[in-house]
Structures are given as C-alpha cells and as structure tokens.
Amino acid sequence: MTEGKGLRGAYDTVRARTEQLCAPLHVEDYVVQSMPDASPVKWHLAHTTWFFETFVLTQACRDCAPFDPAFNYLFNSYYNAVGERLPRPRRGLITRPTVAEVYRYRAHVDSAMRRLLSAPSSLVAERTVLGLNHEQQHQELLLTDLKHAFACNPLRPTYLPPRQGGASLGRAPAPVRWCSYPAALRWLGHAGGGFAYDNEGPRHQAFVHAFSLASRPLANAEVRTFLEDGGYDRPECWLSDGWAARQAQGWSAPLYWEERDGHWWHFTLEGMAPVEDAEAACHLSYYEADALARWAGARLPTEAEWETAALACPLEGTFLESERFRPGPPCTEAGHPAQMFGDVWEWTASPYVGYPGYRPPEGALGEYNGKFMCNQFVLRGGSFATPASHLRRSYRNFFPPDARWQFAGARLARD
Amino acid sequence: MTEGKGLRGAYDTVRARTEQLCAPLHVEDYVVQSMPDASPVKWHLAHTTWFFETFVLTQACRDCAPFDPAFNYLFNSYYNAVGERLPRPRRGLITRPTVAEVYRYRAHVDSAMRRLLSAPSSLVAERTVLGLNHEQQHQELLLTDLKHAFACNPLRPTYLPPRQGGASLGRAPAPVRWCSYPAALRWLGHAGGGFAYDNEGPRHQAFVHAFSLASRPLANAEVRTFLEDGGYDRPECWLSDGWAARQAQGWSAPLYWEERDGHWWHFTLEGMAPVEDAEAACHLSYYEADALARWAGARLPTEAEWETAALACPLEGTFLESERFRPGPPCTEAGHPAQMFGDVWEWTASPYVGYPGYRPPEGALGEYNGKFMCNQFVLRGGSFATPASHLRRSYRNFFPPDARWQFAGARLARD
Amino acid sequence: MTEGKGLRGAYDTVRARTEQLCAPLHVEDYVVQSMPDASPVKWHLAHTTWFFETFVLTQACRDCAPFDPAFNYLFNSYYNAVGERLPRPRRGLITRPTVAEVYRYRAHVDSAMRRLLSAPSSLVAERTVLGLNHEQQHQELLLTDLKHAFACNPLRPTYLPPRQGGASLGRAPAPVRWCSYPAALRWLGHAGGGFAYDNEGPRHQAFVHAFSLASRPLANAEVRTFLEDGGYDRPECWLSDGWAARQAQGWSAPLYWEERDGHWWHFTLEGMAPVEDAEAACHLSYYEADALARWAGARLPTEAEWETAALACPLEGTFLESERFRPGPPCTEAGHPAQMFGDVWEWTASPYVGYPGYRPPEGALGEYNGKFMCNQFVLRGGSFATPASHLRRSYRNFFPPDARWQFAGARLARD
Amino acid sequence: MTEGKGLRGAYDTVRARTEQLCAPLHVEDYVVQSMPDASPVKWHLAHTTWFFETFVLTQACRDCAPFDPAFNYLFNSYYNAVGERLPRPRRGLITRPTVAEVYRYRAHVDSAMRRLLSAPSSLVAERTVLGLNHEQQHQELLLTDLKHAFACNPLRPTYLPPRQGGASLGRAPAPVRWCSYPAALRWLGHAGGGFAYDNEGPRHQAFVHAFSLASRPLANAEVRTFLEDGGYDRPECWLSDGWAARQAQGWSAPLYWEERDGHWWHFTLEGMAPVEDAEAACHLSYYEADALARWAGARLPTEAEWETAALACPLEGTFLESERFRPGPPCTEAGHPAQMFGDVWEWTASPYVGYPGYRPPEGALGEYNGKFMCNQFVLRGGSFATPASHLRRSYRNFFPPDARWQFAGARLARD
C-alpha cells in the first residue's frame, strides 16, 4: 500500500481519505448502529485513531498520556490483551464523545504521529503500516455499515447523489467462459515484498487439482434467473444451514433487492436503482453464493484455486457502486480471467483456517487475525469500496456464511 | 393546564418548554434509543408535532398537505387507525430527518397552529388542549429516556451541571406518620372543571375500606435498610413474577445505583451523586415497591385510597432531581399527607383498568388510553420532571410492573 | 368438597379419582411436557402426593423419613420456603422415578395418610382438606396438560373414544338474554361454611354499579362470526398487548381449531370433532375474550358482577367435553342466569389482586395464592373438567391473559 | 462392516445389537428428548427402521404399503426429498406410537427385509449395507443422547451398574511421545474395498507438510492442569467464538464434570465416578480441544495428518466407558501411534468440506452427507461406543464446534 511514497505521505493520504468519505454525512449519520455486526461511523473514526494511539504512540512513548483514558474502553474493538471494552452491540448507544470531539481526537493523534514519523523507528514504521492497512479496512466497513443504516430508514437517504435515471440500461452480461488450470503442486500465500497480514503466510506448497474458473463473477442476470426458477424456495439447492438461515431470516432475494411492479430494484449508496443484469451480483451470503453454484451445476472455487488464477490478474479498483461492471475478454490470451479485483468480493469454498505453519504473533496484535479462524469463509479479490492500494492477490478477507451486508458476490468453478 | 391564560399563550408556552429542555443537548444526544421502551429525543420532538399536525391541522384543513408525507410512518406512535408505522424498537435507527429538519418541522406546524388558534373552533380548541397535555407527558418522557441513554454511556455525560460535591448531606428522612381514613362510599375520578384524560372518568362511587397512608413516600434510607437486610435476595419478600424479573435482570439495587467503596451513589441528570437518605426513593419497579412494602409489613395503597388522601393535598411541583425532598409535618392538621406531588410518581396496588362505565372515545384518539388497560399498574402523583401545570389529583399514570426507568417511587399504606 | 362424608372417605375418593383419570393412558403419555406452562401427568401424580407428604405427614411426624429425599427437589412446585426445586420447564426431562415408582409413592403416602386420618388432629384435618382441594385442581390441570400434549402429536391420539360422527349437529345456540342487576353495596367473598382458599376472603363490601349479564357464555357460533368478520385481523378489536400476542403467536382462531375444506374442526379429548355452533366457546385467551366482547359492543364482567349473579345459580358440573352445552331458560324467573358452572371457565375483566384486608398465611402455604397476585386475570365458574364437588361461587381461578390451553371461555356484560 | 459374513447375517446382528443396547431401559427412558440436538431412544429405534422401509423396501416394492403412512412424517430425519417432517426439537413431544408399537414396527420391517435379503438385487444389497452403517451410527448416538438425558435428572439414573468404587485409581497417564512424519504428497480418502460413505472419497492427493503427532490423546490429567492453570478464564487460550460460547454457556470444565469437596467427578453411563487422570479426556467441544492445544503450545492435527498417521494403526474398539484408557508404547517401532480408535473421537483442525471432486449422489440419499459441509469440524477415530465393525481409517465424523455431548476428545500435533 505504501510502496513508492514515503510513510509520512501515506499516513496523510489514508487518514485524509477516511475523512473525505464522511464529507457527505450529517452529524446524525455518524451515531447510528443498525445491527450488532455493524458499527457507527463515529466509532470507525475513533477506533482507527485509537489503533495508532495504542499500538504506535503509546509504544513509542510509554509516559505519554492518552488523549482520554476512557477511550480505551470505548474504542477497543476486540483486543482482550488491551483490557475491558464496550460490548459491540452497544456502540450505537454512545452519544459522547461527540463527532466534533472525535475529529479533535483524530487531529491530536495525527499531530503526534506526524512528529513520530519524521524519524520513525523500525517498530514505529512497521506498526504504522499495519495501522494504515487497518484504517483502509475500516474505510470499506464504514461504507458497508453506512449503507445498512441508510437502508433501515424508510426515507432512504442517499450517500451520493443518484447517477441513474429510473430506466434500466438493459445490457446483458458477457457470456461466461471457463479458464482452465492443470493439476499442480503450487506455491501459495504472500511471497514477500510489501505489506501483508500475518494470515497471508507462511508461503507454502499445496497440491491444487485441475479446475476451471469462470471468466467473470456471477451477474445479476443469473441471480434473477435463479429467483425465477424458484431457487429461494428449493431446499435441494441449499446447504442445510443455509436453508435454515433462509427460513429463519426470510430471504427471498439478495439483500437490498425490492420488487416494484414486476421489476427488481435495489438500494445503493446512490439511492434506489434498477437491478442491472450485467452488473456483478452483490450482497450475497455464502449460503446464497453456494446455492447459486449448485443450481448452476458448478461450485465455488477454493482459495487456492482463486489465488492460482489471480496471479496474472491486474490489481485495479475503486469504482462507484453503479459501475460494478467491466466488460472484457472472458479469459486473457494467457488463459486467465481479465478482472478479479475491484467490483465485488468473491466468496470461496474455503473455510477460514491458518495456513500450514501459521502462528499468530505474540501480544495483543496476535489477536488481529488468528482468533477468528473458525466459522467463517474466505473471500478474495476486493470490492469497488476497497481502496485500490489495499488490493492484493494473497489477501484473505473472511466473514460468517450468513453475512450479507458486505459487498460480496461469487465466481463459479468446475472440476 | 391551560386555566387562566389563553390557548394561544398556552400553546406557545408548552411548545417552547419542550425546546428549552433540549438546550443542553448536542445533536448526537437527540438520536440514540437506549432500549426498546425508550425513544430518541428527536422522535419526541417530531412525534408531539405530528400529533398536532394529524389531529388538529389535518382535521381543520382536509386539503392541506402534510409537511412530509413520510412523517406519518415515522412519527406515529401507536395509532392503528392512522396507518402503518415504524416499529418502536427501530426509532433509534433513523438518522434522517436531521435534528435541524425536525426543528423546521416544529416551526412549520407552529406557524399553522398559531394561525388556527387565532379563531379556533371548539374541536380545534379541544384537540389543542389534548395535544398540549400530550406534549407535557412527552416532556417528562424525554427526560426519563435521556437519563437512560446517558446512563448507558460509561463516560456518564450529564444533562445539567453537577450541583453537589462528593459528600452526602447525611440528613435522615422525617419519621413516617400514618394519616387515617374511615371506611366510606366515596366519589372518585375527575370531577369536571378543566382538562382530564378520558381514563380519569367516569366519576363514580366506590366503597373504600378504612386505611392509613404514610405521610411521605419511601425514602432512600428505607431502601438501603432493605438492601442491607438482604431484601433483594429473599424470595419471600417478592411477588412470584417480581422474583423472576429480579433474577432474570439481575437487580440488586434500584436502577442507577452503584456501590463505590462501601457507599451508594446513583446516576442523576446532574451526574453521579451520593444517595441521600432523606430523598424519596426513585427508579423502583412495581415489583420492588411491592417487595419493600411486604418487607416493611405494610402494602401499597389502591388508587382509590391514594385519591381519597390526595383531595386535600396541594399541587406543587417542578423540582430539580437533587431536590427530591421536602421536609414537612407528617400529616396536616386536617390529617392528610402534606405532599403527594412533584417528587416521584407513586406506584399503587391497582392494576390499570377502566373505571365503571368507561368507554374509549370513537376514532383514532380512542387509542390514546383504552387499549393499554392490561398488564400495567397505576401510578399517582407526579415527579419532579412532571410540568407543574400537568399535575392533577385524578391523574392516572401507568406502566408495566417491571419498568424502572421512570421517576417512580412508592408510599406505604396499612389497613 | 368434603361436606356430608367423612374425611377419610373424601381422601379415598379424591385420590382414587386422580388415578381413574389416568386409566386410558400408556406409560409414554405420563412423561411428556409439551410446553413450559404444562406438566407431565407423572409429575401431577407425584406432586399432589408430595403435597400430602410435606404438609401433612411430615408436620404430623417430624421424625418420619420421606419416601425418597430427592422427591422434595423433583416435585416441589413453587414453594420457596420448602427449598430448591427443579425448574418448571425441565419437568419433562425426568425419566425416573418411573410411573410404577410414582404409583408406589402414592400407595406409600396413602397408607400413612389413612393411618393418620383414623384420628386426625385439627391441623391434620385442615391440611388434608387443603391437600384434597389441591389435588382436585390438579385433576383438571392433568386433563388440560394432557390435551395439549396429545394435540402436539400429528397422530392425534385420543384420551376417550370418539363419540361423534363426522357430521355437525348443526344446532344454533339459544339467543342471549340479559339478566339485569341494580347498583348496590354488596357483600362479596366466601361467606364461611365449608372449605375455601385464602384468596376467596376476607368477605367484604363493594359498591357494584348497575349491570346486565348474558344468560349464557359466548358460543362457538359467535366466535365463528367474529372470525368471518375479520376479527382476528382488526387491531381495533384488541387490547394493545392482545394484538401483540396475536401477532407474535400467529393466532387466527381459538386454540385447537382447524379449518378443513371450509369447515371448522377442533381437537378434543375425544379426538377431532366438528365445531358445534351451540357449544360454549372454549380455549380462548383473555385477549380473545376481550376482543370478542369489544367486537360485540359489550364487555367482560368484573368478578364482583359475576359473583353477584352467581349467588342464585346451581352448582352442577362434570360433563364430557362434547357436552359443553345445556339449553335452558335464558334468565331464571328470579332474573338470574340458569347455568354458570360446569361448562367452561369464564374470564372476568378483573385483574387478580387480593381482596381488601387480604393477607397471605404465614409459612410455606402462604405461597399458595398470594404471590401470584400480579399479571393475571380472574376466571369464575368451572369447566366440564372441574370436579363437581370443587365448584364454588366464590372460587377465584386465575391465569395470565395469553393462556389458551385452559378450558376457558367468556360471558358478556353490559352497563 | 459386513466383510466376512453374509448380508442377512449382518442385518440380524446389527438390528439385534440396537435392541440389546435398550435392554437396561424403562419405557420412560425411551421418550425423553433432553435438548434439540438429541433425540429420544424411541425415535432412534423407529428412524433406523424407517430408513430401511423407505430406502430399501419401498424401492424394491413400489406397491407395498408402509407400516403406517404417518411414520414418514414422524421418523424422517432431514431428507427434504422425502417430504415434510416433524421439526427436530419436537421429537420428545410424541407419546405415540408407544414403545411397544415401535418394536412391532421393527419386527414388521425386519420380516420384510429378511424376505428381501434371501435374494437381494444389487441395489437392495447396496442400500442395506448403507442402512446398517446408518444404524450403527445411531447406536452410538443413542448412547450419547441417553447419557445426556440421564445427566439431566438430578437422581442420576445409571445405564449400566457402577463398576468403580468411590476411590480414584490414581494412575498417571503415559508420557506423550511425538511420532514424526516428513512432508510428502500423499494419497487420502477411502481406497476402495468395503463400505465407505460418499464423503470419504474421492481418493485424492494432497501435499501434507511435515508434522508430529502425539502418541496418545489428551488425558484427564492435562485437562485438570489446564483447569488449575485458569485455562477456562483466560481468553488468550481461546478462539473468539470459543470464548463467546464459553461465556454464554458458562463452561468451567468439560461436560459432565463436577467438583465435590475438591475432587473432580464426572457422570458416566455407569454413574458418577472419579475423573481418572490416565483416561482419555472426553466430552470436549472443538473450542475446548483447540484451547487445550494452544495452552499446551501445540495445535490440533488436520484430518490429512491424522489419516496419514492412522494408516498403520489397528482398528480396535468397543470398550466400557470406564476403560477409556489403554497404556502402550508411545509410538510403535514403525513410528506410529499405537492406538487411534475405540476410546474417544478426536477433533481435527479441519472444517468439514468435500474432498476435491466430491459430488453428492443424486436423489434423497445425496442429502446424507453433502448438505452438512458447513460450520462443522471433522472428528476422526471412534469412541468406546462406536461399534467395532464401524471403525475405519478414512471415516469422517463431524459436529459443530460447540458440541460437547459426543464422546469426543483430542490429540495434539506440532509442526
């Protein structure tokens, strides 16, 4: 993320980007927590700041007083080693500190960080890079959580001004081609050079069986056909737990979809818009992605398969939600998908576990990834909301299989 | 509430009072809903306005467009006859309309109301008086809900600046005297003259057995002794449902009480303060009030008994929370309690049902009181947060027996 | 219940009756608990026996060992003063003692009781009478709980052989007449002479306003019309809590009713049978009874009104469920309803509270009634399943307003 | 399971074994369902019979009427393709068919099966073998579920007569040795020859990194030390979801453990017994197994590692619960663990997913395994309650990570 520019410049860029994302918001929009898994915007702003204060500033200056000692309780996300914390479902109950105070907190920590970054120790540099990647993760979460909160409001406020008129573009998606890969013992995981999270290593060998991967992710057209084919009402398409979730939560279409007068619309950060056939399907749970794959006579790829295919794929990203679609040759001349980043995260069939030889780091930062290796599935790629400099071929995102509020779709695979 | 001044003046006074109550707040404080039974301040501001718009303006001018048609969905509390509405537990998810927009809504409705009140029809006048009483109820609820939300924040924000130092005043409460009343067939309910809610009538006769009533409500000193006597751990003091609530919710002291270094403190609108022995006990559920009475070898009064005693009692009120105490002669020369209003609401032993001959009015406003006559207990009197002009001897407040966030205490009775 | 025959004979009669009620059962039928509010038959058999052992035998012989010391934990219902106990929802998890052992327990306690009853002290006699009334209550509960359990089984086992063919009798109910009563100061509560529970006294005066009472309870015909009139879908007919219960629990007809090919059937102890228009409606919650009354432009009677009317009504009872109907003159010549007992319990509009001057007895038996005086409504009369000798004009049955598995209907009143 | 004897003989043996397991039971013991994940013994007896009736008899004779058409609803476990079914948590509500009727059902199906097995088609033979393996699975489940139900009863009934006196044997477990394996591309999955479930194939290659495996499973001694070291109170030992489960469910020791006067006891099928240090630890959830491994500075093995080590290990089993321990050389001369079967199931670190190329079979039997490949972890080996002929090196058992009522322990691994 930080290659090719100084750390101080990277710090300024990332921190400013977070605040730019908040420019369209009113104070009220910062406070709300629309479900236990989401967090208020205000909390994201403060938590990312607390991360620098706790893991960089306090480490570098043991005698420096924190901005406010109470913030460690309020803005610690899940680090048991750092102390007690506010239970996650209560983050939306906290009116104070006010938004203005949180911005003062950011400014205060930014000043101290900039002083430190004028001559950083290697530990400071390493932790700062981690903190910036952490903040980039929260930039995306800020948007997913905000979208969920806005969607709860029957007034349907919009984050960005609407771009589309009421009429659908009506374009069909490109036909799927299958990019094929032979069986091989392959090297996987982060190869070194630049930042990566601990869970992207150790680099290791794995035997990857022959497979084919679809040239593009599932499009809304396929989801619509699945719907029309009764897919949401046919248990044979679903995992047992998936069917139970569908029943318990009453799913009958992807999250944010609504039928109006026989046409499908969905709520976007730019307001209600027609569901475009050609766009990558989004806001799918793992269960829905898996059901779509079964229904289509295919399956989801493992993350080893996905990473194998991604090695030759360009890292591009940062689109508007309404531009979640780029046509392109189905497989490149070299036989790879032309695009695997920057539209939607792609659910893989791989449960999230550590790679062979993985050990979490010592100390509080060992809690960053390791303790979540259970009951989640890996997503690969990156969405339109993922900062472009945050995309990486070895990146392992992960969510529980019933999570739908992320910008997550799927790509099919076959043996 | 409106005696002695013009309706237009009353309107201005009450509406202004609501906004004055919000003067100490930040925008963030308006948005939060800390539990399903509470509402955000913003919602109180808008709902009371919607009440005038829906039941006065729209009735008077059938063709007048509402300020925003969506507000009927957002700010209808529970009137089925007026249409669908936002489920109560979701009121805290609504970031828009912003606080500023809600104030514009208030101003818009106030303008129209003032025009209408320059020559009101009798229906307009009657509905306006109802709306003002309704808004006064919400003035108190706004404070109870705000106190609950502030108490959820570990930073413990305060609504008003602290008045007390850390030291307790150490005053003991006045000893209880018993004011006695003979058995008699008595007239109860609102006698006419001035506003009353429908549930305060019909005026009717009831045979009230001989009883004695305590000269003052239970004080914190008695609650402390109950605590020290193990009252919260002795099922024989409690109703069966009360004991179940105490177990399920982990009650070990009144709401907002905290023990620090062997001393009891409680959260108030003016911040953390020592629990003063002489103050009226507050934030009790019915179950706790009943248990305290059993433990004391007494009982709670029926509402008939309470109203009998209150007939000669002065209507005074509006105190600071920290002044929830007025000494005074235990019974007046005429044998009545000297004070029954303006400190805490007093739980009675009477389940909330209609009086003999009670019928809810026709139409949506019939939903104001009648449909709640089940699973609640009547409270009488009025708290420091009740507007003084809203106090009334026939007033019937009501809450479920496990509600603790109201400004509610109790007064003992004996046969 | 015991008038006109010796206590020893009454003991034998009641105890034998309980076991006769179990004659049609298989061992498996004794074990199941179909919901937390119900108990297994085996538990009823053992609990009623434990009652005699604990409150009679152990009192009379302090040194006598209990049959099995563990039974005090298993078969104590709710007496905190007697020690810890198995949580009610877990009663259906207990395979041992076996049914055969429970019958041995009964025989053991019966032997000891018979010895004691050959020359009972006054305390023994008083406690025995209480125990027999207690067992009679459980005889009815045994049937209500068994019916609920059988109804959970899609095989629909029957307790008694079916009496009816598939065809409805098609009789219409007798038209309702209104029996009128003037306002008066009246004496209410148990007048002495024979057994009564503590909650039926003290006898006391109350001013009862003028009212009329329907000559018969609501019949299935009226429930059907309510249904056809959309009553289950019209919130304006319902209390607010009633509507919430109806929504949460999906009520669309009384418990055990099923529509088949456009006709209403219901599950009875004698199997599935057509809903007979002329029969008293049964398995109504308070909320449904109240909604039916509102819809009919009437209301439920208070228990004072009900008792006033019942004073001249004969105590008759014990019918088959399929004979829940006796025609008869709508009001007697003296102006009273001709039948108020022995078909269905009748919900009154009165929340269950103590009468003026009521105090629970000291000791564990004080828990029999007093601690439940909250969140319940009084039912009067008695059902076909109530033992005839258990019917009483001052009898106060009580259940929460959402309880539907009791044999409970309603009778209308008017001002 | 059926090698070396005729299919008809195998049928008789397995079916008889199920009924022998029930010999110590009373009728009451067959009925109870102690939690939603468990089933009543009666249900196990009937469901295994329904399996033969539905998937063998009905397939072989399309015109043959089922024993009772209602049984398809009652005793279908989870096959959506076979129709609607009784929700699992309601299995304990069903008093009928009685136990005697269920035995008649078994006898009826056994007769028909024996006729069919005198000259079975290949489909019949194949399905019968599946049905017998299915019944063997339920033999173990019957004991796990029965143990859970008995443990719910404060009387602590026992399934088998107690074998141990009150005194612990006091033996220490054998010291752990580490059996080492080099990195290699290995073949995994069922190699053909004899029965295997679909999920044990396809046989495939996987690259298995170098690892060491403990010579024996974790013993109670290690669990006790973990306990004494505060392991149940130290979040850093646990996965995040594991810690949440431990908090929510209040775990402070393995299931069935109880501390009495400073000594640990546990409930067994032979009654309460001292926890023997030398025995394999049992009734651990995956979360506890994982926490124990972290605390011990090790990890759980993957199923590839486990299967690699098991290839040379003898298949022995069927012990009493009290003999869950066999000493032995820590690694065999060939460097393998000497015992990996027949004491406790061993949690692996592998989430349950399909092997490369796995596809569920067509039709209802495709629901046997495939739809559960989500949110579970694989267990390998087999417990004392697993029929000896059911043990297999490629066998994949699976349960959710919070399941504790299975006979499940763990074995450590290291890189």
PDB file of N, CA and C in Angstrom, chain A residues 257-290:
ATOM      1  N   TRP A 257     -32.526  -5.905  -2.339  1.00  0.00           N
ATOM      2  CA  TRP A 257     -33.382  -6.008  -3.526  1.00  0.00           C
ATOM      3  C   TRP A 257     -34.845  -5.819  -3.141  1.00  0.00           C
ATOM      4  N   GLU A 258     -35.600  -5.157  -3.988  1.00  0.00           N
ATOM      5  CA  GLU A 258     -37.041  -4.984  -3.785  1.00  0.00           C
ATOM      6  C   GLU A 258     -37.754  -5.107  -5.124  1.00  0.00           C
ATOM      7  N   GLU A 259     -38.859  -5.780  -5.110  1.00  0.00           N
ATOM      8  CA  GLU A 259     -39.633  -5.882  -6.339  1.00  0.00           C
ATOM      9  C   GLU A 259     -40.680  -4.777  -6.348  1.00  0.00           C
ATOM     10  N   ARG A 260     -40.755  -4.059  -7.443  1.00  0.00           N
ATOM     11  CA  ARG A 260     -41.757  -2.992  -7.598  1.00  0.00           C
ATOM     12  C   ARG A 260     -42.379  -3.145  -8.967  1.00  0.00           C
ATOM     13  N   ASP A 261     -43.646  -3.427  -8.970  1.00  0.00           N
ATOM     14  CA  ASP A 261     -44.375  -3.545 -10.237  1.00  0.00           C
ATOM     15  C   ASP A 261     -43.687  -4.509 -11.204  1.00  0.00           C
ATOM     16  N   GLY A 262     -43.210  -5.612 -10.653  1.00  0.00           N
ATOM     17  CA  GLY A 262     -42.644  -6.637 -11.528  1.00  0.00           C
ATOM     18  C   GLY A 262     -41.208  -6.404 -11.930  1.00  0.00           C
ATOM     19  N   HIS A 263     -40.599  -5.319 -11.453  1.00  0.00           N
ATOM     20  CA  HIS A 263     -39.191  -5.080 -11.762  1.00  0.00           C
ATOM     21  C   HIS A 263     -38.387  -5.060 -10.476  1.00  0.00           C
ATOM     22  N   TRP A 264     -37.147  -5.520 -10.592  1.00  0.00           N
ATOM     23  CA  TRP A 264     -36.268  -5.540  -9.422  1.00  0.00           C
ATOM     24  C   TRP A 264     -35.476  -4.254  -9.326  1.00  0.00           C
ATOM     25  N   TRP A 265     -35.510  -3.694  -8.134  1.00  0.00           N
ATOM     26  CA  TRP A 265     -34.702  -2.532  -7.781  1.00  0.00           C
ATOM     27  C   TRP A 265     -33.827  -2.904  -6.601  1.00  0.00           C
ATOM     28  N   HIS A 266     -32.798  -2.127  -6.394  1.00  0.00           N
ATOM     29  CA  HIS A 266     -32.023  -2.342  -5.170  1.00  0.00           C
ATOM     30  C   HIS A 266     -31.544  -0.996  -4.618  1.00  0.00           C
ATOM     31  N   PHE A 267     -31.343  -1.038  -3.319  1.00  0.00           N
ATOM     32  CA  PHE A 267     -30.864   0.166  -2.650  1.00  0.00           C
ATOM     33  C   PHE A 267     -29.347   0.232  -2.807  1.00  0.00           C
ATOM     34  N   THR A 268     -28.858   1.397  -3.231  1.00  0.00           N
ATOM     35  CA  THR A 268     -27.415   1.584  -3.382  1.00  0.00           C
ATOM     36  C   THR A 268     -27.004   2.844  -2.627  1.00  0.00           C
ATOM     37  N   LEU A 269     -25.725   3.060  -2.544  1.00  0.00           N
ATOM     38  CA  LEU A 269     -25.256   4.287  -1.893  1.00  0.00           C
ATOM     39  C   LEU A 269     -25.685   5.517  -2.679  1.00  0.00           C
ATOM     40  N   GLU A 270     -26.114   5.299  -3.911  1.00  0.00           N
ATOM     41  CA  GLU A 270     -26.632   6.401  -4.751  1.00  0.00           C
ATOM     42  C   GLU A 270     -28.156   6.335  -4.848  1.00  0.00           C
ATOM     43  N   GLY A 271     -28.781   5.630  -3.904  1.00  0.00           N
ATOM     44  CA  GLY A 271     -30.237   5.583  -3.878  1.00  0.00           C
ATOM     45  C   GLY A 271     -30.791   4.350  -4.552  1.00  0.00           C
ATOM     46  N   MET A 272     -32.105   4.293  -4.697  1.00  0.00           N
ATOM     47  CA  MET A 272     -32.757   3.156  -5.337  1.00  0.00           C
ATOM     48  C   MET A 272     -32.430   3.185  -6.831  1.00  0.00           C
ATOM     49  N   ALA A 273     -32.111   2.010  -7.346  1.00  0.00           N
ATOM     50  CA  ALA A 273     -31.743   1.931  -8.756  1.00  0.00           C
ATOM     51  C   ALA A 273     -32.217   0.595  -9.310  1.00  0.00           C
ATOM     52  N   PRO A 274     -32.473   0.544 -10.616  1.00  0.00           N
ATOM     53  CA  PRO A 274     -32.842  -0.747 -11.210  1.00  0.00           C
ATOM     54  C   PRO A 274     -31.690  -1.730 -11.076  1.00  0.00           C
ATOM     55  N   VAL A 275     -32.029  -2.986 -10.876  1.00  0.00           N
ATOM     56  CA  VAL A 275     -31.010  -4.041 -10.854  1.00  0.00           C
ATOM     57  C   VAL A 275     -30.573  -4.281 -12.294  1.00  0.00           C
ATOM     58  N   GLU A 276     -29.310  -4.026 -12.563  1.00  0.00           N
ATOM     59  CA  GLU A 276     -28.792  -4.174 -13.923  1.00  0.00           C
ATOM     60  C   GLU A 276     -28.316  -5.605 -14.150  1.00  0.00           C
ATOM     61  N   ASP A 277     -28.807  -6.245 -15.159  1.00  0.00           N
ATOM     62  CA  ASP A 277     -28.420  -7.626 -15.460  1.00  0.00           C
ATOM     63  C   ASP A 277     -26.915  -7.821 -15.571  1.00  0.00           C
ATOM     64  N   ALA A 278     -26.253  -6.853 -16.155  1.00  0.00           N
ATOM     65  CA  ALA A 278     -24.840  -7.044 -16.470  1.00  0.00           C
ATOM     66  C   ALA A 278     -23.915  -6.832 -15.283  1.00  0.00           C
ATOM     67  N   GLU A 279     -24.434  -6.254 -14.221  1.00  0.00           N
ATOM     68  CA  GLU A 279     -23.578  -5.985 -13.063  1.00  0.00           C
ATOM     69  C   GLU A 279     -23.264  -7.254 -12.290  1.00  0.00           C
ATOM     70  N   ALA A 280     -22.109  -7.245 -11.656  1.00  0.00           N
ATOM     71  CA  ALA A 280     -21.761  -8.336 -10.743  1.00  0.00           C
ATOM     72  C   ALA A 280     -22.784  -8.372  -9.610  1.00  0.00           C
ATOM     73  N   ALA A 281     -23.292  -9.569  -9.307  1.00  0.00           N
ATOM     74  CA  ALA A 281     -24.226  -9.708  -8.188  1.00  0.00           C
ATOM     75  C   ALA A 281     -23.515  -9.384  -6.888  1.00  0.00           C
ATOM     76  N   CYS A 282     -24.217  -8.761  -5.978  1.00  0.00           N
ATOM     77  CA  CYS A 282     -23.604  -8.276  -4.738  1.00  0.00           C
ATOM     78  C   CYS A 282     -24.547  -8.520  -3.565  1.00  0.00           C
ATOM     79  N   HIS A 283     -24.006  -8.390  -2.344  1.00  0.00           N
ATOM     80  CA  HIS A 283     -24.790  -8.590  -1.125  1.00  0.00           C
ATOM     81  C   HIS A 283     -25.379  -9.990  -1.042  1.00  0.00           C
ATOM     82  N   LEU A 284     -24.565 -10.950  -1.466  1.00  0.00           N
ATOM     83  CA  LEU A 284     -24.908 -12.358  -1.286  1.00  0.00           C
ATOM     84  C   LEU A 284     -24.224 -12.870  -0.020  1.00  0.00           C
ATOM     85  N   SER A 285     -24.925 -13.724   0.699  1.00  0.00           N
ATOM     86  CA  SER A 285     -24.283 -14.506   1.746  1.00  0.00           C
ATOM     87  C   SER A 285     -23.527 -15.661   1.100  1.00  0.00           C
ATOM     88  N   TYR A 286     -22.668 -16.309   1.890  1.00  0.00           N
ATOM     89  CA  TYR A 286     -22.023 -17.526   1.393  1.00  0.00           C
ATOM     90  C   TYR A 286     -23.087 -18.545   1.017  1.00  0.00           C
ATOM     91  N   TYR A 287     -24.139 -18.625   1.818  1.00  0.00           N
ATOM     92  CA  TYR A 287     -25.173 -19.622   1.553  1.00  0.00           C
ATOM     93  C   TYR A 287     -25.837 -19.402   0.195  1.00  0.00           C
ATOM     94  N   GLU A 288     -26.077 -18.143  -0.119  1.00  0.00           N
ATOM     95  CA  GLU A 288     -26.692 -17.848  -1.415  1.00  0.00           C
ATOM     96  C   GLU A 288     -25.706 -18.111  -2.555  1.00  0.00           C
ATOM     97  N   ALA A 289     -24.448 -17.731  -2.342  1.00  0.00           N
ATOM     98  CA  ALA A 289     -23.443 -17.982  -3.369  1.00  0.00           C
ATOM     99  C   ALA A 289     -23.338 -19.485  -3.633  1.00  0.00           C
ATOM    100  N   ASP A 290     -23.309 -20.271  -2.565  1.00  0.00           N
ATOM    101  CA  ASP A 290     -23.223 -21.726  -2.694  1.00  0.00           C
ATOM    102  C   ASP A 290     -24.465 -22.284  -3.394  1.00  0.00           C
TER     103      ASP A 290
END
